Amino acid sequence: MFVKRWFALAISILVVMSLLIGCSSKSSNSKSEDGKTTITFFHRWPNEPYKSYYKQVIAEFEKQNPDINVEEVTALNDDYKQKANVILGSKTPPDIFFSWVGEYGEKFIRDGVALDLSEYYAADTEWSGQLIESQVEHFKKDGKVYGVPLFTDSKLFFYNKEVFDKLNLKAPTTWDEFITVLETLKKSGTTPLILGNKSPWAAAHYVTALNQRTVPGEVLDKDFSYQGAEFTDPGYVEALKKLNELKPYLNENPNASAHDETRNLFIGGKAGVILLETLEISFLDDAPFEWSSFKVPTIEGAKGDQEGIIGAPEGFMVTKKSAHPEEAMKFLKFLTSKANGEKLIKDTGFASTVEGAVNENTASEQEVKAMDMIIESGDMLIWADSALDSRVFKPYGDGVQAMLGGTMTPEEVMKSVQEAAKQVKK
């Protein structure tokens, strides 16, 4: 066991070192022998179809800008955060790097890693004016803009319409209706609700949505801010109790299944309802049945926002140490052009933050509907795994896993979160 762990650690170190060497050998301060400027572009999509999308966009950018080379550095999703901490702390960080919003992105602003991009937004309003303002807002701090949103995302319950029709069920709008629907599905022999919480962000998205319904907005704003968290409002315990109400209708041991595994089971007709991100709509093209969606139900008597949605944009920042911010921004402007925004939704299913890029010619009716919902809602509550300091989210996510496994109560989970919040404040 020790040898295996040592070997795994050694491999991780070698991977990170190779990325660092790659950044150093083609650093943001370098020019190639032919006099071209090289900028490094660090993102989290080395897999298809995203890999091909970026390759094609980069190739076209370099064709239109023959004096600039774009060098990619990639790391896949969960590995990205660990590798980003190392690479962005090096002497030669990449010029452009991917970032989630919320606390994850704000720490780069506080630590002076991210460049203030306000002047670029102000100087080119033809470009910046086409970005959906509510999504740009998530990259702002103290009135300044520190990032460029590439795509946006939210969360909805998706359901097997054929199963619902067979049982004379309608999409629920209230929590009581939701429980009734789940009970009917269970009695029919169908797994009512499927969740893959092997990685705790999945159930954390449930908790985020339920917090939005049970906790006043001003309390959420304070608790989701850096060093402002207390998590003492009784609505947080109520949200976890609501999640516990769903346990009798979930698949067996949701903590043992990955999210993509349960998504595939839903597509295969093995469950009635699943909570998915709107960017996952394209995966449902493979479903052999008709499906539809509904928002997280309202909770009668609860003190939170009963109409809001959760979600967040994702995008890119420019490092403050970059020797080529002009070239970096030139590439980001190209990446977020109307044409590439339309290409993004068509090729990857990611909903571009460029106004009008998600339309009837580039996206499905359901994708357009989801994008309209995001635009009309204005602000979104950022999911907890992105919004919170990692020192607070870890006991939150781990606690919810334990609660679903039957080893912690809602009160115990929130007590651990409150203790972690106190430590962050010190």
mmCIF file of N, CA and C in Angstrom, residues 20 30 49 63 73 83-84 92 171 186 199 211 215 217 232 253 260 262 272 283 293-294 319 347 368 376 389:
data_model
loop_
_atom_site.group_PDB
_atom_site.id
_atom_site.type_symbol
_atom_site.label_atom_id
_atom_site.label_comp_id
_atom_site.label_asym_id
_atom_site.label_seq_id
_atom_site.Cartn_x
_atom_site.Cartn_y
_atom_site.Cartn_z
ATOM 1 N N LEU A 20 5.105 22.692 -15.390
ATOM 2 C CA LEU A 20 5.908 23.857 -15.043
ATOM 3 C C LEU A 20 7.036 24.064 -16.039
ATOM 4 N N SER A 30 8.634 35.110 -23.595
ATOM 5 C CA SER A 30 9.489 34.658 -24.695
ATOM 6 C C SER A 30 8.973 35.046 -26.065
ATOM 7 N N PRO A 49 -15.452 16.941 -26.895
ATOM 8 C CA PRO A 49 -15.214 17.661 -28.141
ATOM 9 C C PRO A 49 -14.512 19.003 -27.958
ATOM 10 N N LYS A 63 -3.839 32.139 -37.761
ATOM 11 C CA LYS A 63 -3.894 32.449 -39.182
ATOM 12 C C LYS A 63 -4.157 33.939 -39.394
ATOM 13 N N VAL A 73 -1.696 24.735 -22.494
ATOM 14 C CA VAL A 73 -1.361 23.900 -21.347
ATOM 15 C C VAL A 73 -2.698 23.458 -20.768
ATOM 16 N N LYS A 83 -3.154 21.748 -10.029
ATOM 17 C CA LYS A 83 -2.081 22.153 -10.918
ATOM 18 C C LYS A 83 -2.050 23.668 -11.119
ATOM 19 N N ALA A 84 -3.245 24.275 -11.085
ATOM 20 C CA ALA A 84 -3.302 25.731 -11.223
ATOM 21 C C ALA A 84 -2.586 26.418 -10.071
ATOM 22 N N THR A 92 7.049 31.935 -14.064
ATOM 23 C CA THR A 92 6.573 32.178 -15.434
ATOM 24 C C THR A 92 5.194 31.547 -15.611
ATOM 25 N N ALA A 171 -45.042 18.005 -14.204
ATOM 26 C CA ALA A 171 -43.850 18.582 -13.582
ATOM 27 C C ALA A 171 -44.257 19.361 -12.338
ATOM 28 N N LYS A 186 -41.899 5.839 -7.250
ATOM 29 C CA LYS A 186 -41.383 4.727 -6.453
ATOM 30 C C LYS A 186 -42.364 3.560 -6.445
ATOM 31 N N SER A 199 -18.115 12.502 -6.078
ATOM 32 C CA SER A 199 -17.464 13.796 -5.855
ATOM 33 C C SER A 199 -18.513 14.712 -5.226
ATOM 34 N N ASN A 211 -30.661 25.887 -0.197
ATOM 35 C CA ASN A 211 -30.305 27.079 0.584
ATOM 36 C C ASN A 211 -30.962 28.322 0.005
ATOM 37 N N VAL A 215 -33.018 30.153 2.880
ATOM 38 C CA VAL A 215 -32.218 31.160 3.584
ATOM 39 C C VAL A 215 -32.401 32.520 2.904
ATOM 40 N N GLY A 217 -31.802 36.027 1.133
ATOM 41 C CA GLY A 217 -30.727 36.383 0.210
ATOM 42 C C GLY A 217 -29.602 37.169 0.839
ATOM 43 N N THR A 232 -25.159 30.404 10.576
ATOM 44 C CA THR A 232 -25.964 30.166 11.774
ATOM 45 C C THR A 232 -27.464 30.267 11.515
ATOM 46 N N ASN A 253 -27.088 4.043 -2.280
ATOM 47 C CA ASN A 253 -25.732 4.525 -2.042
ATOM 48 C C ASN A 253 -25.256 5.517 -3.120
ATOM 49 N N ASP A 260 -21.433 11.356 -13.902
ATOM 50 C CA ASP A 260 -21.630 10.967 -15.304
ATOM 51 C C ASP A 260 -22.212 9.561 -15.429
ATOM 52 N N THR A 262 -24.471 8.246 -13.331
ATOM 53 C CA THR A 262 -25.909 8.359 -13.094
ATOM 54 C C THR A 262 -26.606 9.083 -14.246
ATOM 55 N N GLY A 272 -36.461 8.234 -13.111
ATOM 56 C CA GLY A 272 -37.465 9.184 -13.564
ATOM 57 C C GLY A 272 -36.994 10.615 -13.624
ATOM 58 N N PHE A 283 -26.073 16.042 -24.002
ATOM 59 C CA PHE A 283 -25.946 14.610 -23.740
ATOM 60 C C PHE A 283 -27.294 13.901 -23.879
ATOM 61 N N SER A 293 -38.037 19.442 -18.495
ATOM 62 C CA SER A 293 -37.340 19.914 -17.295
ATOM 63 C C SER A 293 -38.247 20.804 -16.448
ATOM 64 N N PHE A 294 -37.841 20.989 -15.188
ATOM 65 C CA PHE A 294 -38.524 21.927 -14.302
ATOM 66 C C PHE A 294 -37.528 22.500 -13.309
ATOM 67 N N THR A 319 -2.942 36.710 -16.328
ATOM 68 C CA THR A 319 -2.060 36.860 -15.173
ATOM 69 C C THR A 319 -1.404 38.241 -15.163
ATOM 70 N N ASP A 347 -20.569 23.140 -31.248
ATOM 71 C CA ASP A 347 -19.559 22.089 -31.186
ATOM 72 C C ASP A 347 -19.468 21.402 -29.832
ATOM 73 N N VAL A 368 -32.002 26.793 -26.031
ATOM 74 C CA VAL A 368 -32.423 28.193 -26.154
ATOM 75 C C VAL A 368 -33.312 28.568 -24.971
ATOM 76 N N GLU A 376 -33.140 35.964 -18.265
ATOM 77 C CA GLU A 376 -34.282 36.595 -17.602
ATOM 78 C C GLU A 376 -34.124 36.627 -16.086
ATOM 79 N N ASP A 389 -14.871 29.392 0.374
ATOM 80 C CA ASP A 389 -13.478 29.060 0.654
ATOM 81 C C ASP A 389 -13.379 27.538 0.802
#
